[in-house]
Amino acid sequence: MPDVKRTNYATGQFLTATDFNREQTYHTGLRHLHNQYLHTPGIVQGLAVSKVDDTHIAVAAGMAIVSSYRRHGHLAATLDPLGTQPQGDPALDWHNYGLTPSVMSAVPAAVLRTKLKGSTLADIVEKLRETYGSTIAYEVEHIANIEQREWLRDYIESGKHFVPISPDRARDVLGRLTKVETFERYLRKTYIGQKTFSIEGVDAMVPMLEEIITLLSDDGVQTAVIGMAHRGRLATIAHVVNRPYEELLAEFEAADLRRADAADADDVTGDVKYHHGAEGTYPTRPGVEIAVTLANNPSHLEAVDGVVEGRTRALQTDHDTPIAKLVTGRAAPILIHGDAAFSAQGVVAEVLNLQALAGYATGGTLHIIANNQIGFTTDPSDARSTRYASDLAKGFDVPIVHVNADDVDACMAAVHLAVDFRRRFGHDVIIDLIGYRRFGHNETDEPAYTQPGLYERIKTHPTVRELYAQKLIAQGVIGADEANALSTAATVRITEAHQAVKNGTWHRPPAISPPAPDVADDVKLDTTVSREKLLAWNDELLAVPPSFTVHPKLVRQLEKRRQTFVAEGEADWGLAESLAFASLLSEGTPIRLTGQDTQRGTFSHRHVMLHDAKSTREYAPLQHLAGALASFEIYNSPLSEYACMGFEYGYSVELPKALVLWEAQFGDFMNGAQIIIDQFIAAGQAKWSESGRLTLLLPHGYEGAGPEHSSARIERFLQLSAEGNVRVVNCSTAAQYFHVLRFQARTPKARPLVVFTPKSLLRLKAAAASIEELTTGRFHPIVDDARFAQNRGAVERILLVSGKIYHDLTAHADFAKMAKTAIVRVELLSPLPVDEMIELFESYPNLKQIVWVQEEPKNMGARAHVRRRLLERLPAKYGDIEYVGRSYRASPSEGYGGAHAVEQERILREALGEA
Ligand SMILES: Cc1ncc(C[n+]2csc(CCOP(=O)(O)OP(=O)(O)O)c2C)c(N)n1
Ligand SMILES: [Mg+2]
C-alpha cells in the first residue's frame, strides 16, 4: 500500500477533489468545443476552410497531443524508483480527443513537426509516450527563449542524448557504480556509528558526475568547481575529486590525526570530515585530466552556492589587462542540492538569478538535485508547496530534466542533455535525480521511526548496482562472473587501502594547493604614493573619449573635485578611493568592486562608471589608466546580499592577490548575508585554512536616518573576531581609508577586511585627505590628539572614540572649552592594538580617566569589545573604562530625526563636559 503522503508528490500529485473536478471540467469543455464548433459548418466557413473532415480534426488533435506531451508529458513518467505510479493527465490520452487508431494512421507524421521517428500520428503518439513518459522527463516549455525551447524539443525528440553504449562503456559505468556501493558499505561496516551521509539510493550521482567532468574536459574545461552538502560527499571526494581512499580512511582511522596536524598550527580549529573541501585531478581520457575542486562548506545548506560561482568566475577571468577578460570555457560550476534544501532555501533563488548577469555569469551551472525524496525526517508534502523539488527554477527559464535514479542509462542521457545545453547556450540546467535514501539521515538515525512504510519498501528494494548489473547481464553485455569480478576488485582495493593506513605504509600525499603560510601583517608597509602619480591619476580619472558626453551637472561636480585636489591638495572620500584603486592597478593588483548601486555609489559620491548623456555607452576611466597592469571590475549587483557576498568571498579565495570589495547599500543590509560572514569570512581560516582579501564596505553612522540606515552592527564583527581572522576598521578620514585599502591589498597576510564607511564624512572637509597624507603617511591603527603633542602633562582624561563621532565632537561648541581632555581615535578595532593604546595612555603622565564615547547604544558598537580587550592588560591605576553613549537599546537608533538630534547632543555634551 503506497502511503498517501508520498504518492502525493514526486510523481503523484496533490490533486484535491476540487482540482480533479476542475480538470474534468476542462476536458469535458474541450470535447464540447470540439463537437460544437469544428462540426458546425457556419463556424468552419467563418474560418475560411472549405471542407473540414476527420483528418483535419485529427491533425488539430495530434498537434494538441504533441503540445500536451511537451508540456505535461512528465506527468506520465515513471520517475520514482520506489514505484509510485505516475498521475498521468487526460490531455495525454488520445481517447480524449475523439481519435481512433484508423484516423490516427491516416495523419502523416510530417504535419506534426516533431523530430520523432514515425510515419503517422499513430506512430508519433506511441513515440511521444516513450519519449516523454518513460523514466526520464523534461520541463522546457516554460522557457521564453524560442531558440532554446526549439533546440531542446528537437534534441529531446531526436533522442540525441541516448548515446549508444558500447559494452566497454557499460562495463565502465557498472564499475563506477560498484566502487561507490562497495565504498559506502565498507565505511558503514567498518566505522559503525560514524556519520558518512551515505549516497545510497542516489548512487547514480557519482557516475553522472564522472561523466559530466569527462564531457567538460573534452570541451577544454580545465577546472570543475563543485559545491555540495553532506549527502554523498565522501563518495564524491573519493571517486570524482579522485582523492585516494587511504586519505579518507585515515580520517576515520584516526580522528586524532587532525589534532596532531593542528598542533603545529594553532590557528586551525578544523571541521568535520563532511564539510572539508578537496582538490584533485580526474583522468578523463588517456593522457588527459581535469582539475576538480570541491569547495569547503559549512553545515548551512546551500550557503556554498554563491561561493562556488565566485570561485569559478575568478578562474574564468583574465586579470592582466585593464579590462578583465572572461573566458567561461576555462572552468565550470557544478552544484549538487538536496531536495528539501533546493526548494526551501532562499539563497538558491538568489544564485539562480546570477546566471545571466554580466558581473556574475559563469557560462551556466550544472545543477543536480540529489532528490532522495526526504529531508531528514520531513516528507516532501511538508517541505514544499510545489510538485517537484525543482519547480523554483522554472521562473529562471532553466530546463529541467527529471530522471529516475534507478535507470542508469537514462541518468547518463540526462547528463548529456545538460552538458550539451550548457555548451550551446551558456545557461544553467537542472537534473532532478529522483531516488530514495536507503538508510537514515545519517548512520545513527532510525528512519523507520518516522517513515515506517517507506522504509519497509526500501529494505527489499534492489540497489542500483544490482539493477544495472542484471540489465547488462540480461542484454548479454556482460556475464554474471564479470559483474562479480568488479565487486571483488572494488572490495580488494578498499581493503588494501585500509591495510596500508593501519600498518603505516601509506603516507599522505602533499596537498595540490598547500594552504598559504601564515605570515604576519607587515605593519611597516609603505602605502604612500608619489605626488606626480596622484596628480596624473587625478586627471586621468576624468578623461573620457572625445565623443563621450558626461552629464553636465556631474562634470561640474567631478571637475570641482579634480581642481580641489590640484589647487588645495585635498581629496574627498570618493577621490581618495579612486586614487587608491588607480595606485593598486598600476602595481598589478586586480580589483573587483560590487554592490547595490555601487558604480555610482549609494550616496552619489563615487561615479566610477560614467554614462554618455547621448547614448547608452558607459565608460570607466579606471579601466583605461595609462600604466595599469591589472583589471578593474565594477558591477552593480542584483538586490541580494547572501548570494552576492558569498560570490565575492569565493572570488577572493580563488584569487588572493586581488582586492575584492563588496559594498552594502547601508551597512545593516549585510545581515542578509550573516551566514557568509559567520561561516566563511570569520571562520573559514580556522576551519579550512581558507582566506582571501575580501573587503566589506559597510556604511555606518548615526545621522538621524533611522535604525537600519545608521548601524552596520559593528558589535557583530567584533564578537566574531579572534586569532587575526578579520581586520575591522572604522576610518575617520579619507586618508586613513586610502592607506587601509592599499595596506589590505599589499600586506602579505591575506585576510578579510571590514570597513565601516561613512555617509556625511564623504563630503566633510575635515575628513578629506591632504595630498601630504597620501604621499607620506600610512594607516594609523590609533590616532592621537595632536593638540597635546607638546603638552602631555595637561591631559587628565581621554575620550576614546571611533569613526564619525570624532568629527561631531570636534565640531561641537564645547570642544574648545576642553583643556585637559584628549580625543584618541581607535581606527583599527580588530585586532585591537592594545599595546599601542596602553603605550599612548602611558605617554600622558597625569592621565586619570579613560572614557569610551560612542553614538551606538551600550549593547552595540565597539564598547564591549574595546573595554574587554583593554581591561585584560590595562594597568589598574586607570580603573575601568567609563562610558558615554546611548543606553541599552533594542533597536540601534531612534526612528525620528528630532529624537536623534536630542540624543546625539546629550552624548556630545556629556563627553565634552570636564566636570
Ligand atoms: C540552513 C540549514 N538548515 C537546517 C539544517 C539541518 N539539516 C541538515 S540536513 C537537513 C535535511 C536536508 O534535506 P535535503 O536537502 O533533502 O538533503 P538530504 O539530507 O536528504 O540529502 C537538515 C534540515 C542545515 N544543515 N542547514
Ligand atoms: Mg533529501
PDB file of C-alpha atoms in Angstrom, residues 374-522:
ATOM      1  CA  ILE A 374      13.078  13.227   2.052  1.00  0.00           C
ATOM      2  CA  GLY A 375      14.696  15.950   4.160  1.00  0.00           C
ATOM      3  CA  PHE A 376      15.967  14.440   7.412  1.00  0.00           C
ATOM      4  CA  THR A 377      12.574  13.163   8.654  1.00  0.00           C
ATOM      5  CA  THR A 378      10.393  15.537   6.664  1.00  0.00           C
ATOM      6  CA  ASP A 379       8.209  14.355   3.814  1.00  0.00           C
ATOM      7  CA  PRO A 380       8.072  16.396   0.625  1.00  0.00           C
ATOM      8  CA  SER A 381       4.444  17.311   1.299  1.00  0.00           C
ATOM      9  CA  ASP A 382       5.648  19.167   4.392  1.00  0.00           C
ATOM     10  CA  ALA A 383       8.738  20.548   2.683  1.00  0.00           C
ATOM     11  CA  ARG A 384       7.397  22.442  -0.294  1.00  0.00           C
ATOM     12  CA  SER A 385       4.237  23.791  -1.843  1.00  0.00           C
ATOM     13  CA  THR A 386       5.166  22.736  -5.339  1.00  0.00           C
ATOM     14  CA  ARG A 387       5.010  19.458  -7.145  1.00  0.00           C
ATOM     15  CA  TYR A 388       8.687  18.982  -7.915  1.00  0.00           C
ATOM     16  CA  ALA A 389      11.687  19.922  -5.831  1.00  0.00           C
ATOM     17  CA  SER A 390      12.972  21.782  -8.883  1.00  0.00           C
ATOM     18  CA  ASP A 391       9.942  23.968  -9.546  1.00  0.00           C
ATOM     19  CA  LEU A 392      11.542  27.165  -8.314  1.00  0.00           C
ATOM     20  CA  ALA A 393      13.973  27.029 -11.227  1.00  0.00           C
ATOM     21  CA  LYS A 394      11.195  27.335 -13.791  1.00  0.00           C
ATOM     22  CA  GLY A 395      10.983  31.023 -13.006  1.00  0.00           C
ATOM     23  CA  PHE A 396      14.572  31.364 -14.183  1.00  0.00           C
ATOM     24  CA  ASP A 397      13.972  29.777 -17.592  1.00  0.00           C
ATOM     25  CA  VAL A 398      16.091  26.805 -16.679  1.00  0.00           C
ATOM     26  CA  PRO A 399      15.482  23.493 -18.450  1.00  0.00           C
ATOM     27  CA  ILE A 400      14.684  20.720 -16.016  1.00  0.00           C
ATOM     28  CA  VAL A 401      15.302  17.038 -16.576  1.00  0.00           C
ATOM     29  CA  HIS A 402      13.727  14.648 -14.081  1.00  0.00           C
ATOM     30  CA  VAL A 403      15.219  11.217 -14.084  1.00  0.00           C
ATOM     31  CA  ASN A 404      14.617   8.001 -12.227  1.00  0.00           C
ATOM     32  CA  ALA A 405      17.820   7.274 -10.327  1.00  0.00           C
ATOM     33  CA  ASP A 406      17.426   3.530 -10.849  1.00  0.00           C
ATOM     34  CA  ASP A 407      17.730   3.860 -14.623  1.00  0.00           C
ATOM     35  CA  VAL A 408      21.410   4.446 -15.151  1.00  0.00           C
ATOM     36  CA  ASP A 409      21.179   4.801 -18.920  1.00  0.00           C
ATOM     37  CA  ALA A 410      18.536   7.490 -18.512  1.00  0.00           C
ATOM     38  CA  CYS A 411      20.739   9.212 -15.924  1.00  0.00           C
ATOM     39  CA  MET A 412      23.609   9.281 -18.394  1.00  0.00           C
ATOM     40  CA  ALA A 413      21.277  10.657 -21.049  1.00  0.00           C
ATOM     41  CA  ALA A 414      20.242  13.423 -18.665  1.00  0.00           C
ATOM     42  CA  VAL A 415      23.903  14.311 -18.249  1.00  0.00           C
ATOM     43  CA  HIS A 416      24.459  14.523 -21.989  1.00  0.00           C
ATOM     44  CA  LEU A 417      21.468  16.780 -22.457  1.00  0.00           C
ATOM     45  CA  ALA A 418      22.568  19.025 -19.595  1.00  0.00           C
ATOM     46  CA  VAL A 419      26.145  19.389 -20.772  1.00  0.00           C
ATOM     47  CA  ASP A 420      25.134  19.909 -24.395  1.00  0.00           C
ATOM     48  CA  PHE A 421      22.612  22.585 -23.404  1.00  0.00           C
ATOM     49  CA  ARG A 422      25.163  24.390 -21.260  1.00  0.00           C
ATOM     50  CA  ARG A 423      27.723  24.244 -24.037  1.00  0.00           C
ATOM     51  CA  ARG A 424      25.263  25.566 -26.597  1.00  0.00           C
ATOM     52  CA  PHE A 425      23.607  28.348 -24.556  1.00  0.00           C
ATOM     53  CA  GLY A 426      25.840  29.060 -21.558  1.00  0.00           C
ATOM     54  CA  HIS A 427      22.866  28.838 -19.212  1.00  0.00           C
ATOM     55  CA  ASP A 428      22.015  26.841 -16.118  1.00  0.00           C
ATOM     56  CA  VAL A 429      20.383  23.448 -16.383  1.00  0.00           C
ATOM     57  CA  ILE A 430      18.925  21.187 -13.724  1.00  0.00           C
ATOM     58  CA  ILE A 431      18.881  17.442 -13.350  1.00  0.00           C
ATOM     59  CA  ASP A 432      16.350  16.337 -10.768  1.00  0.00           C
ATOM     60  CA  LEU A 433      17.732  12.921  -9.877  1.00  0.00           C
ATOM     61  CA  ILE A 434      14.846  11.154  -8.184  1.00  0.00           C
ATOM     62  CA  GLY A 435      15.926   8.299  -5.954  1.00  0.00           C
ATOM     63  CA  TYR A 436      15.493   7.430  -2.340  1.00  0.00           C
ATOM     64  CA  ARG A 437      17.553   7.336   0.846  1.00  0.00           C
ATOM     65  CA  ARG A 438      18.441   3.764   1.715  1.00  0.00           C
ATOM     66  CA  PHE A 439      19.242   4.499   5.371  1.00  0.00           C
ATOM     67  CA  GLY A 440      18.503   7.170   7.928  1.00  0.00           C
ATOM     68  CA  HIS A 441      19.530  10.794   7.574  1.00  0.00           C
ATOM     69  CA  ASN A 442      22.865   9.672   8.913  1.00  0.00           C
ATOM     70  CA  GLU A 443      24.126   6.324  10.018  1.00  0.00           C
ATOM     71  CA  THR A 444      22.952   6.776  13.581  1.00  0.00           C
ATOM     72  CA  ASP A 445      19.343   7.598  12.702  1.00  0.00           C
ATOM     73  CA  GLU A 446      16.479   5.087  12.583  1.00  0.00           C
ATOM     74  CA  PRO A 447      14.295   6.171   9.654  1.00  0.00           C
ATOM     75  CA  ALA A 448      11.516   3.698  10.482  1.00  0.00           C
ATOM     76  CA  TYR A 449      10.541   5.836  13.483  1.00  0.00           C
ATOM     77  CA  THR A 450       9.115   8.420  11.116  1.00  0.00           C
ATOM     78  CA  GLN A 451       8.649   6.738   7.720  1.00  0.00           C
ATOM     79  CA  PRO A 452       7.876   3.117   8.641  1.00  0.00           C
ATOM     80  CA  GLY A 453       6.037   2.177   5.443  1.00  0.00           C
ATOM     81  CA  LEU A 454       8.592   3.752   3.183  1.00  0.00           C
ATOM     82  CA  TYR A 455      11.500   2.019   4.878  1.00  0.00           C
ATOM     83  CA  GLU A 456       9.756  -1.347   4.721  1.00  0.00           C
ATOM     84  CA  ARG A 457       9.717  -0.911   0.973  1.00  0.00           C
ATOM     85  CA  ILE A 458      13.279   0.366   0.739  1.00  0.00           C
ATOM     86  CA  LYS A 459      14.559  -2.633   2.711  1.00  0.00           C
ATOM     87  CA  THR A 460      13.693  -5.025  -0.105  1.00  0.00           C
ATOM     88  CA  HIS A 461      14.420  -2.685  -2.987  1.00  0.00           C
ATOM     89  CA  PRO A 462      17.455  -3.827  -5.009  1.00  0.00           C
ATOM     90  CA  THR A 463      20.405  -1.446  -5.253  1.00  0.00           C
ATOM     91  CA  VAL A 464      21.042   0.430  -8.445  1.00  0.00           C
ATOM     92  CA  ARG A 465      24.236  -1.542  -8.987  1.00  0.00           C
ATOM     93  CA  GLU A 466      22.278  -4.778  -8.753  1.00  0.00           C
ATOM     94  CA  LEU A 467      19.672  -3.475 -11.175  1.00  0.00           C
ATOM     95  CA  TYR A 468      22.215  -2.275 -13.684  1.00  0.00           C
ATOM     96  CA  ALA A 469      24.218  -5.499 -13.481  1.00  0.00           C
ATOM     97  CA  GLN A 470      21.019  -7.503 -14.062  1.00  0.00           C
ATOM     98  CA  LYS A 471      20.167  -5.334 -17.039  1.00  0.00           C
ATOM     99  CA  LEU A 472      23.571  -5.754 -18.645  1.00  0.00           C
ATOM    100  CA  ILE A 473      23.542  -9.484 -17.988  1.00  0.00           C
ATOM    101  CA  ALA A 474      20.050  -9.778 -19.489  1.00  0.00           C
ATOM    102  CA  GLN A 475      21.209  -7.823 -22.534  1.00  0.00           C
ATOM    103  CA  GLY A 476      24.180 -10.161 -22.842  1.00  0.00           C
ATOM    104  CA  VAL A 477      26.593  -7.250 -22.495  1.00  0.00           C
ATOM    105  CA  ILE A 478      28.442  -8.856 -19.599  1.00  0.00           C
ATOM    106  CA  GLY A 479      28.343 -12.168 -17.783  1.00  0.00           C
ATOM    107  CA  ALA A 480      27.417 -12.596 -14.135  1.00  0.00           C
ATOM    108  CA  ASP A 481      31.005 -13.527 -13.321  1.00  0.00           C
ATOM    109  CA  GLU A 482      32.198 -10.205 -14.745  1.00  0.00           C
ATOM    110  CA  ALA A 483      29.821  -8.281 -12.511  1.00  0.00           C
ATOM    111  CA  ASN A 484      31.035 -10.247  -9.520  1.00  0.00           C
ATOM    112  CA  ALA A 485      34.631  -9.649 -10.527  1.00  0.00           C
ATOM    113  CA  LEU A 486      34.021  -5.896 -10.445  1.00  0.00           C
ATOM    114  CA  SER A 487      32.683  -6.207  -6.905  1.00  0.00           C
ATOM    115  CA  THR A 488      35.612  -8.306  -5.811  1.00  0.00           C
ATOM    116  CA  ALA A 489      38.092  -5.858  -7.322  1.00  0.00           C
ATOM    117  CA  ALA A 490      36.413  -2.928  -5.562  1.00  0.00           C
ATOM    118  CA  THR A 491      36.496  -4.734  -2.229  1.00  0.00           C
ATOM    119  CA  VAL A 492      40.136  -5.707  -2.687  1.00  0.00           C
ATOM    120  CA  ARG A 493      41.071  -2.112  -3.482  1.00  0.00           C
ATOM    121  CA  ILE A 494      39.440  -0.592  -0.425  1.00  0.00           C
ATOM    122  CA  THR A 495      40.630  -3.381   1.868  1.00  0.00           C
ATOM    123  CA  GLU A 496      44.200  -2.880   0.690  1.00  0.00           C
ATOM    124  CA  ALA A 497      43.887   0.851   1.213  1.00  0.00           C
ATOM    125  CA  HIS A 498      42.642   0.269   4.732  1.00  0.00           C
ATOM    126  CA  GLN A 499      45.508  -2.113   5.486  1.00  0.00           C
ATOM    127  CA  ALA A 500      48.038   0.412   4.204  1.00  0.00           C
ATOM    128  CA  VAL A 501      46.626   3.067   6.511  1.00  0.00           C
ATOM    129  CA  LYS A 502      46.514   0.765   9.501  1.00  0.00           C
ATOM    130  CA  ASN A 503      50.017  -0.610   9.088  1.00  0.00           C
ATOM    131  CA  GLY A 504      51.501   2.787   8.340  1.00  0.00           C
ATOM    132  CA  THR A 505      52.790   2.037   4.836  1.00  0.00           C
ATOM    133  CA  TRP A 506      50.643   4.817   3.365  1.00  0.00           C
ATOM    134  CA  HIS A 507      51.739   8.422   3.673  1.00  0.00           C
ATOM    135  CA  ARG A 508      49.585  11.423   2.965  1.00  0.00           C
ATOM    136  CA  PRO A 509      50.481  12.955  -0.429  1.00  0.00           C
ATOM    137  CA  PRO A 510      51.214  16.661  -0.410  1.00  0.00           C
ATOM    138  CA  ALA A 511      48.161  18.831  -0.983  1.00  0.00           C
ATOM    139  CA  ILE A 512      47.791  20.194  -4.519  1.00  0.00           C
ATOM    140  CA  SER A 513      47.425  23.730  -3.207  1.00  0.00           C
ATOM    141  CA  PRO A 514      49.016  23.803   0.217  1.00  0.00           C
ATOM    142  CA  PRO A 515      47.471  26.400   2.484  1.00  0.00           C
ATOM    143  CA  ALA A 516      49.200  29.747   2.331  1.00  0.00           C
ATOM    144  CA  PRO A 517      51.867  30.003   5.007  1.00  0.00           C
ATOM    145  CA  ASP A 518      50.780  32.020   7.975  1.00  0.00           C
ATOM    146  CA  VAL A 519      52.588  35.320   7.787  1.00  0.00           C
ATOM    147  CA  ALA A 520      52.351  38.400   9.921  1.00  0.00           C
ATOM    148  CA  ASP A 521      50.860  41.672   8.811  1.00  0.00           C
ATOM    149  CA  ASP A 522      53.567  43.968   7.539  1.00  0.00           C
TER     150      ASP A 522
END
